[in-house]
Short mmCIF file of C-alpha atoms in Angstrom, two decimals:
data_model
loop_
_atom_site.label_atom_id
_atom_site.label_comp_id
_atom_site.label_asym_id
_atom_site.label_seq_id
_atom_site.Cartn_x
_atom_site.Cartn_y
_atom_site.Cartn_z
CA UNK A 1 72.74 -63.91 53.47
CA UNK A 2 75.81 -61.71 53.40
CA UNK A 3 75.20 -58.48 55.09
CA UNK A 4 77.56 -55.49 54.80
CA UNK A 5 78.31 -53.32 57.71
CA UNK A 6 79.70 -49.33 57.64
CA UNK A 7 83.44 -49.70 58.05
CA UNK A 8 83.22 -47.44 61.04
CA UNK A 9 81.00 -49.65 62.72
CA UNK A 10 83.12 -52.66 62.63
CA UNK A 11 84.89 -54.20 65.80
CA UNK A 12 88.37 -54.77 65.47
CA UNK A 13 87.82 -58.54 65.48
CA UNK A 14 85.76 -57.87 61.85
CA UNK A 15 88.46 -55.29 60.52
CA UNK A 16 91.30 -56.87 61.26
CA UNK A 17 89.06 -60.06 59.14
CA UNK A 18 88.41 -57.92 56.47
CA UNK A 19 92.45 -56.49 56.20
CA UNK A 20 93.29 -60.25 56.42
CA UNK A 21 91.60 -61.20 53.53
CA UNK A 22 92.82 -58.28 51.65
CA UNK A 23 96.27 -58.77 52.37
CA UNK A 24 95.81 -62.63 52.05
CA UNK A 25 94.40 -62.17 48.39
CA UNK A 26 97.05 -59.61 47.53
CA UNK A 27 99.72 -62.42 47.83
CA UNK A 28 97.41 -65.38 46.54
CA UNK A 29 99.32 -66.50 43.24
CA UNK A 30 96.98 -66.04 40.35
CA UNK A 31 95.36 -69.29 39.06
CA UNK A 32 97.83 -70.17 35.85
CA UNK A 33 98.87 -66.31 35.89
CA UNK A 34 102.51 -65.30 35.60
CA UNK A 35 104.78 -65.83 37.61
CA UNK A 36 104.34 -62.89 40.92
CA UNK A 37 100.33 -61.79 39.69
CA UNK A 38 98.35 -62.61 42.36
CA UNK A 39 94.20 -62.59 42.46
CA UNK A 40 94.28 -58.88 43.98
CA UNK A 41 96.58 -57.83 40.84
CA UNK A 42 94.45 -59.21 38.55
CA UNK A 43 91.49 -57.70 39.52
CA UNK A 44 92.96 -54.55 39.30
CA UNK A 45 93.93 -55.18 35.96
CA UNK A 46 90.63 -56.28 35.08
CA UNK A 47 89.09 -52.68 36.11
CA UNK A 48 91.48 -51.78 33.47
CA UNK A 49 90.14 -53.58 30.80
CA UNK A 50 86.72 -52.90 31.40
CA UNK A 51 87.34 -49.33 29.93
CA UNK A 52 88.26 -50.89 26.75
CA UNK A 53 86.20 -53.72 25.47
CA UNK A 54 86.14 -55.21 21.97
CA UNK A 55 82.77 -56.64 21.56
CA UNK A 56 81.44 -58.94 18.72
CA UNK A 57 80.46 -56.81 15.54
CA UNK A 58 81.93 -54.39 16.62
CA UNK A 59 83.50 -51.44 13.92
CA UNK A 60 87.05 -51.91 13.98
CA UNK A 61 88.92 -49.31 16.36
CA UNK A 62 85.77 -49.07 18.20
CA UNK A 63 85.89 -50.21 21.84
CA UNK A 64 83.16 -50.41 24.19
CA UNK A 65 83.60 -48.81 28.29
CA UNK A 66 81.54 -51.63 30.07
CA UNK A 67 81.85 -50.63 33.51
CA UNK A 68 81.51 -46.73 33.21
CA UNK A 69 79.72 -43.55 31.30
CA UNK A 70 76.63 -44.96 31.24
CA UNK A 71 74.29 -46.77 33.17
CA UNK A 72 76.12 -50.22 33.68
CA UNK A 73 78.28 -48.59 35.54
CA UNK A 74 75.57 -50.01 38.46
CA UNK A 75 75.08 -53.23 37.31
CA UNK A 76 79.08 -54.18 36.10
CA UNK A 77 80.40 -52.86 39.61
CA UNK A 78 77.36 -54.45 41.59
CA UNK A 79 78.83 -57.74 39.68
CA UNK A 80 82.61 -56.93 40.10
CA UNK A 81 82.60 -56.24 43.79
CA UNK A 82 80.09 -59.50 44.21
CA UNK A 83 82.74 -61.91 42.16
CA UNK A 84 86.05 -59.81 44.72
CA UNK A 85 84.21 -60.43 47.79
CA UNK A 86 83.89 -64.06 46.85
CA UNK A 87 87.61 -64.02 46.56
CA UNK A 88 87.77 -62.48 50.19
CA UNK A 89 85.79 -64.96 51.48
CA UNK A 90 88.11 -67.86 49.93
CA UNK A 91 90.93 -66.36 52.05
CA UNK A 92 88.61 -65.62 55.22
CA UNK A 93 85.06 -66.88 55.17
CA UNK A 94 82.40 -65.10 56.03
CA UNK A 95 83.90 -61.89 55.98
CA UNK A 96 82.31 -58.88 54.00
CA UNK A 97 83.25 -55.85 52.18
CA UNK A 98 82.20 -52.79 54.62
CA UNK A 99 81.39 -49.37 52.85
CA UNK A 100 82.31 -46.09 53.24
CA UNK A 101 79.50 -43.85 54.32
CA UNK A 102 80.98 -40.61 52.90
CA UNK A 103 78.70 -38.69 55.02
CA UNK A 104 80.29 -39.83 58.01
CA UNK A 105 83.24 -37.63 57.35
CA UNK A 106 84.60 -37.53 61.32
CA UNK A 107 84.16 -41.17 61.55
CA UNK A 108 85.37 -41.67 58.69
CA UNK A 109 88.78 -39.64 59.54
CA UNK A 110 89.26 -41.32 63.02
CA UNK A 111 88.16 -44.99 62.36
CA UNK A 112 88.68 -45.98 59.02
CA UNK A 113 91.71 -43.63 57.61
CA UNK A 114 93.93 -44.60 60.79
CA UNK A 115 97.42 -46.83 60.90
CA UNK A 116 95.09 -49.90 62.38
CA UNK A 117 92.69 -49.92 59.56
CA UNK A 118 93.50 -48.23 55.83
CA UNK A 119 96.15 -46.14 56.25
CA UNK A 120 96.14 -42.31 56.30
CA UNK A 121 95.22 -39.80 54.24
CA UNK A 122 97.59 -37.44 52.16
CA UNK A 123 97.06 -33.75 51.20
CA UNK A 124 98.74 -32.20 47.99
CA UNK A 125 101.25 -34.01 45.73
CA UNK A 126 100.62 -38.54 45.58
CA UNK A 127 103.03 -39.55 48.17
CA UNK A 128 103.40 -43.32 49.61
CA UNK A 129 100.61 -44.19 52.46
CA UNK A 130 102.59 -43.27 55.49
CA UNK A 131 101.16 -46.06 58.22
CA UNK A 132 99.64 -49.17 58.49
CA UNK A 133 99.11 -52.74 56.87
CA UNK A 134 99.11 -50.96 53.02
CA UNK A 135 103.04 -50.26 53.04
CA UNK A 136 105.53 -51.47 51.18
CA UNK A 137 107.34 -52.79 53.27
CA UNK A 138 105.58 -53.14 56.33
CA UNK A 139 108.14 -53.37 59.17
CA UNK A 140 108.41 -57.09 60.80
CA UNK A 141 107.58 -55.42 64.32
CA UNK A 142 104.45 -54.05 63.11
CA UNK A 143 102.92 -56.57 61.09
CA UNK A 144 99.84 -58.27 63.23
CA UNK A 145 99.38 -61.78 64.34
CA UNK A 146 97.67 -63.02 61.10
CA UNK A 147 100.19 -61.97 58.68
CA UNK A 148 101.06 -64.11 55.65
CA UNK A 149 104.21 -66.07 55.67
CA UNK A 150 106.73 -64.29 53.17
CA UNK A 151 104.69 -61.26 52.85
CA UNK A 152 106.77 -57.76 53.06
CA UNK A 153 104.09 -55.66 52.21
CA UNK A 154 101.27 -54.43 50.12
CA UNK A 155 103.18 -54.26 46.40
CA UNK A 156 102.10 -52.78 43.59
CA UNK A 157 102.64 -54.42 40.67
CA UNK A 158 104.79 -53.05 38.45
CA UNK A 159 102.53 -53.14 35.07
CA UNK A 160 99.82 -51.73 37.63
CA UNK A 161 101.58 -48.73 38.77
CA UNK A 162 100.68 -45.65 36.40
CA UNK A 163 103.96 -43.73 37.42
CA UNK A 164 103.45 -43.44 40.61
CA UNK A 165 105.70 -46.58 41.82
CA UNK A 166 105.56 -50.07 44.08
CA UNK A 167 104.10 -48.56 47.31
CA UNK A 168 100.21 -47.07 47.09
CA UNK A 169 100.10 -43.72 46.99
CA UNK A 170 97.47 -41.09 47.81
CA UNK A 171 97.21 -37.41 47.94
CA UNK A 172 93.89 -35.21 47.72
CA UNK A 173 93.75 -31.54 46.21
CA UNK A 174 91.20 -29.48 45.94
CA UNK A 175 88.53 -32.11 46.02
CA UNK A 176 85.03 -30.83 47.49
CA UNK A 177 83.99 -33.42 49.89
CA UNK A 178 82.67 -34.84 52.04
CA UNK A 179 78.53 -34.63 50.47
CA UNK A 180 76.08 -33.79 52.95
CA UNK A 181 73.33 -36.27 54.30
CA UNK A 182 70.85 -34.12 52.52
CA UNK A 183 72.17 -34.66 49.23
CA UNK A 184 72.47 -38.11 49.98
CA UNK A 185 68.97 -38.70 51.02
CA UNK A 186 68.02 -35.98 47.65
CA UNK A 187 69.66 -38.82 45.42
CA UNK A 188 67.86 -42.11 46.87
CA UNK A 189 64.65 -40.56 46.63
CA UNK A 190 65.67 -39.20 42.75
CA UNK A 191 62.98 -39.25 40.40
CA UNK A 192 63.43 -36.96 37.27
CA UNK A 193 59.72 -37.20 35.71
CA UNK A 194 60.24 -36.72 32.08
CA UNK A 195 57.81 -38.46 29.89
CA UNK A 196 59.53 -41.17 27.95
CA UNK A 197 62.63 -41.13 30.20
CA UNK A 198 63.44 -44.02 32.63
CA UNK A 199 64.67 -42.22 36.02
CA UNK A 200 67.25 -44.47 36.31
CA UNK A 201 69.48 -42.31 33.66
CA UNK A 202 69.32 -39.55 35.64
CA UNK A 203 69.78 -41.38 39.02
CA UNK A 204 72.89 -42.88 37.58
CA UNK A 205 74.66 -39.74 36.13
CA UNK A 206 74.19 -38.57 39.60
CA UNK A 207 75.73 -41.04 41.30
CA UNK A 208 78.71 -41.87 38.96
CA UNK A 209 79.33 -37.78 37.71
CA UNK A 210 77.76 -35.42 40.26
CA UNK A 211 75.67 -33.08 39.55
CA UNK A 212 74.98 -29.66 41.19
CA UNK A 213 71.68 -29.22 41.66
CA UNK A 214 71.49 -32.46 43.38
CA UNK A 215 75.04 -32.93 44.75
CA UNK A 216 78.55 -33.07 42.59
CA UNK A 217 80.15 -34.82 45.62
CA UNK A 218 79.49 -38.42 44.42
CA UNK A 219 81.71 -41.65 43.18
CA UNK A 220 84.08 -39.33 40.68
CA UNK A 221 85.02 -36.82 43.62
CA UNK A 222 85.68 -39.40 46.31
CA UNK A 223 87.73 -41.51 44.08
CA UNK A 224 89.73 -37.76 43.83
CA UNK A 225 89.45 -36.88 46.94
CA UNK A 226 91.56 -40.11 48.13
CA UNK A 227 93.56 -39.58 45.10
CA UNK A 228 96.72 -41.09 44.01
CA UNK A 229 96.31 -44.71 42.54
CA UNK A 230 92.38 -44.17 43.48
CA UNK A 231 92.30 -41.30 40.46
CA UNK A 232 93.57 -44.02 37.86
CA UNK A 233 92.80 -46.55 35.68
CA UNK A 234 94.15 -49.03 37.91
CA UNK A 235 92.29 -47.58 41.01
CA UNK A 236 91.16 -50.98 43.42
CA UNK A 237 95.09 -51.04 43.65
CA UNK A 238 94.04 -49.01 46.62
CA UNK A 239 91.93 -51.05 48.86
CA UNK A 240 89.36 -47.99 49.61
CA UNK A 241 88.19 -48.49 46.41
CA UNK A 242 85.69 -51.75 47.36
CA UNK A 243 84.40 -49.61 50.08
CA UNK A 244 84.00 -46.77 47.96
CA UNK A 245 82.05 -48.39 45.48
CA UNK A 246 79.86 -50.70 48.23
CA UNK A 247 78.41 -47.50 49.19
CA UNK A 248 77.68 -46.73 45.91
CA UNK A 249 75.90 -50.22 45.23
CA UNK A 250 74.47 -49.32 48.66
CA UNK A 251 73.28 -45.86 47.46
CA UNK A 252 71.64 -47.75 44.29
CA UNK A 253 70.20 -50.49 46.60
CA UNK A 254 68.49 -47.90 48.47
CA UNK A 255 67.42 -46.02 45.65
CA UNK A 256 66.11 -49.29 44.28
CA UNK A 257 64.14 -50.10 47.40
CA UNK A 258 62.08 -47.25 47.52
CA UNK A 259 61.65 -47.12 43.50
CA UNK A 260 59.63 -50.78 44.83
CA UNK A 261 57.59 -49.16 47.47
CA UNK A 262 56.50 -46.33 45.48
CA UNK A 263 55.34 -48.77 42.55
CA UNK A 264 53.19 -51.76 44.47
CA UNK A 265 53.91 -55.24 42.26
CA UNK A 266 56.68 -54.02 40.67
CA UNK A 267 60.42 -55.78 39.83
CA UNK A 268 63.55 -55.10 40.00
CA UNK A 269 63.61 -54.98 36.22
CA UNK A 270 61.21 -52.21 35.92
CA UNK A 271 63.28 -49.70 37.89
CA UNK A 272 66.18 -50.49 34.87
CA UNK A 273 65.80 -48.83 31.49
CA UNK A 274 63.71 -50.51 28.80
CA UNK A 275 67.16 -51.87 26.24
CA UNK A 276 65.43 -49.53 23.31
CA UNK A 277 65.43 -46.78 25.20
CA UNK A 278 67.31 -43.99 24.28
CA UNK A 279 69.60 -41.69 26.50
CA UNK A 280 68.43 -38.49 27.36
CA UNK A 281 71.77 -37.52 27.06
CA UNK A 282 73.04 -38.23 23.78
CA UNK A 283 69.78 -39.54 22.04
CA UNK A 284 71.53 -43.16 21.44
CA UNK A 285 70.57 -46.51 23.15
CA UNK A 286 72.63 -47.68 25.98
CA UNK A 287 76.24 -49.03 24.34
CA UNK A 288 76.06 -53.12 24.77
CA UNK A 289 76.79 -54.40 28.16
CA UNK A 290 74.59 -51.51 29.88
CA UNK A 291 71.30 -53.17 28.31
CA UNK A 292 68.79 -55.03 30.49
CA UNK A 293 69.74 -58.55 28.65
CA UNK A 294 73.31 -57.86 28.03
CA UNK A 295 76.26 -60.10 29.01
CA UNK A 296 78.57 -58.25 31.16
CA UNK A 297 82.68 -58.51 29.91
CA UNK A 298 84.55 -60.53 31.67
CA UNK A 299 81.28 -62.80 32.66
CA UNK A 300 80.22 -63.55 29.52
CA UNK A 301 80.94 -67.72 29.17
CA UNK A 302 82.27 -68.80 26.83
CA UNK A 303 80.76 -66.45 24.20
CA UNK A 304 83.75 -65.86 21.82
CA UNK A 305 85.52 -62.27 20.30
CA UNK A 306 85.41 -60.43 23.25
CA UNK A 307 89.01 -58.42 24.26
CA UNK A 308 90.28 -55.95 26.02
CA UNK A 309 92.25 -53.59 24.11
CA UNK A 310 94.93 -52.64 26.32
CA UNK A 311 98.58 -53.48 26.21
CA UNK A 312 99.74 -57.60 25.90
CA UNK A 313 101.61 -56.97 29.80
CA UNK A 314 98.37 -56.03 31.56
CA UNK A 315 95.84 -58.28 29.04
CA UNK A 316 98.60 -61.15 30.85
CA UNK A 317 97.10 -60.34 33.96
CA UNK A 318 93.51 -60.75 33.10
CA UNK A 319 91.50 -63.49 35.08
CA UNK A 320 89.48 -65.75 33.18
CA UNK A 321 85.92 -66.21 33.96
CA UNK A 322 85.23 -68.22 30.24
CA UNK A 323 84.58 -71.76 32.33
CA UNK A 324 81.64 -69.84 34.45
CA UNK A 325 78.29 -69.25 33.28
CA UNK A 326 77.44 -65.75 31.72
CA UNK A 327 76.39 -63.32 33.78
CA UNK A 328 73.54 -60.53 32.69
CA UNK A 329 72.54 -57.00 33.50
CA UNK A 330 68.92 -58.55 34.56
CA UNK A 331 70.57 -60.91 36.94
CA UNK A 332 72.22 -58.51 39.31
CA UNK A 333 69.20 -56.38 39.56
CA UNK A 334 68.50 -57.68 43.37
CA UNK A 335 71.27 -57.97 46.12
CA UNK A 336 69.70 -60.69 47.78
CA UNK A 337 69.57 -62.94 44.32
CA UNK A 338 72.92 -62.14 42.44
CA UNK A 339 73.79 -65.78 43.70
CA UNK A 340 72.60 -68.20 45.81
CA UNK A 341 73.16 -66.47 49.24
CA UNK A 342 73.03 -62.92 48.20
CA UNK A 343 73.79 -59.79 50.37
CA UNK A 344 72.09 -56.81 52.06
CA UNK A 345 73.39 -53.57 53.68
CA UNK A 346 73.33 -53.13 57.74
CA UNK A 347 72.03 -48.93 57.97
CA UNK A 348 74.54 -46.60 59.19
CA UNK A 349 74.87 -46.46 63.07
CA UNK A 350 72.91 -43.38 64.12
CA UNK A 351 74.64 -40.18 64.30
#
């Protein structure tokens, strides 16, 4: 089984594995893709089209947001990081995505945002990434042993770059962060009890929105707080993102875990909303692809009038997934089962 470790408690032998296989991937020619896409660029495109699905039967105009405002945002990133860290692993085996403990703010600011591993942080107005392996162009006498032949940099594609240009680019303002451990442990142990209401709606708007009686320092205000290409559409063009959201899959795998001990005999499945349930939110089911049996978009075989609808250059850059079985909300319930060696979280080194 996989297991994945907090990026600040990696050695430099498993970071510098990890930024290999990013940098490998980022300059890995897409599989029949056009001509200077490679498998980094089109998964960043891909996070893209999530936010704009066509689905079958669907009213024209309409357009489904399969990986976000609702509570597949869990399941569709639990799947998307699963399928990218399969990619990593075809560069470098065996390596994992780490996560970012966002409590760990110190940590966080001397071992993970340094030249050696992710690159600095920015204040104020997006600005390039000032240090490290994430330029564009990274200097020949600073590039490290296992650097790809031909590589300059870390590009950003041009149809990827949402006005803010070919080198990644951060800059944080006014973002409350980091969230305390408090909150943290508050939202793993999350249990609204509201009769007819699965407490997975309100675990999820948590963790995806905020919220301040619980804690508004969640996945919306980190992805703000690193800012720049991490605010956008397009945001896993900045490789924080995958350990953003692995400690978001790790905050749901936690919550998950103890939703199992406090119910003896129970599933996975019965810690996910029943698929006729409606949202305490908005009084409507969950939109297709949240749903317990629901395909997920891109995985969804070779099932037939599904789309993105997003412009012809970055629907181009779309992998394709059609010759691979489907793959369902139900299915990614566990870690350890999503596929046939699974994954599991290493804790947080103590404090």
């Amino acid at each position: 089984m996989d297991v994945r470790r907090s990026a600040t408690s990696l050695s430099e032998a498993e970071r510098d594995r990890f930024l290999e296989a990013v940098i490998r991937l980022k300059h890995q020619p897409a599989p029949g893709g056009p001509d200077g896409v490679s498998v980094y660029d089109q998964y960043v495109a891909l996070h893209g089209g999530v936010m704009a699905v066509i689905t079958p039967g669907l009213p024209p105009g309409e357009t489904v947001n399969f990986g976000h405002w609702n509570i597949g945002f869990l399941a569709w990133h639990r799947q998307y990081l699963r399928s990218f860290e399969l990619q990593l692993q075809a560069q470098v085996p065996g390596v994992t995505i780490p996560y970012w403990d966002w409590t760990d703010h110190v940590d966080a600011v001397n071992r993970l945002f340094t030249p050696d591993f992710l690159g600095s942080l920015r204040e104020g107005r997006p600005g390039p990434v000032p240090d490290g392996v994430l330029r564009n162009p990274v200097p020949p006498a600073e590039r490290p042993a296992w650097w790809p032949d031909g590589a300059e940099g870390f590009p950003i594609h041009p149809v990827l770059r949402e006005g803010l240009g070919a080198q990644l680019s951060r800059g944080s303002v006014g973002v409350n962060w980091p969230p305390t451990q408090a909150g943290m442990d508050q939202l793993e142990q999350l249990v609204i009890d509201q009769r007819g209401v699965h407490p997975l709606w309100y675990f999820w708007l948590v963790l995806e929105e905020g919220h301040p009686q619980v804690t508004d320092r969640t996945h919306n205000s980190g992805h703000n707080f690193i800012g720049g290409h991490m605010s956008g559409a397009f945001s896993p063009n900045d490789p924080v993102f995958w350990l953003h959201h692995a400690n978001v899959d790790r905050l749901w795998a936690n919550w998950q875990a103890n939703r199992l001990a406090a119910v003896p005999g129970s599933q996975p499945e019965d810690h996910y909303p029943p698929p006729e349930q409606d949202s305490p939110f908005d009084g409507e089911p969950a939109p297709i692809g949240h749903r317990l049996d629901d395909a997920m978009w891109p995985w969804v075989g070779s099932a037939t009038g599904y789309s993105a609808d997003i412009s012809p250059a970055v629907t181009a850059l779309l992998p394709d997934f059609s010759d691979e079985p489907a793959v369902f909300v139900r299915q990614v319930l566990d870690p350890a089962t999503v596929d046939e060696l699974g994954y599991r979280y290493a804790p947080p080194p103590a404090p």
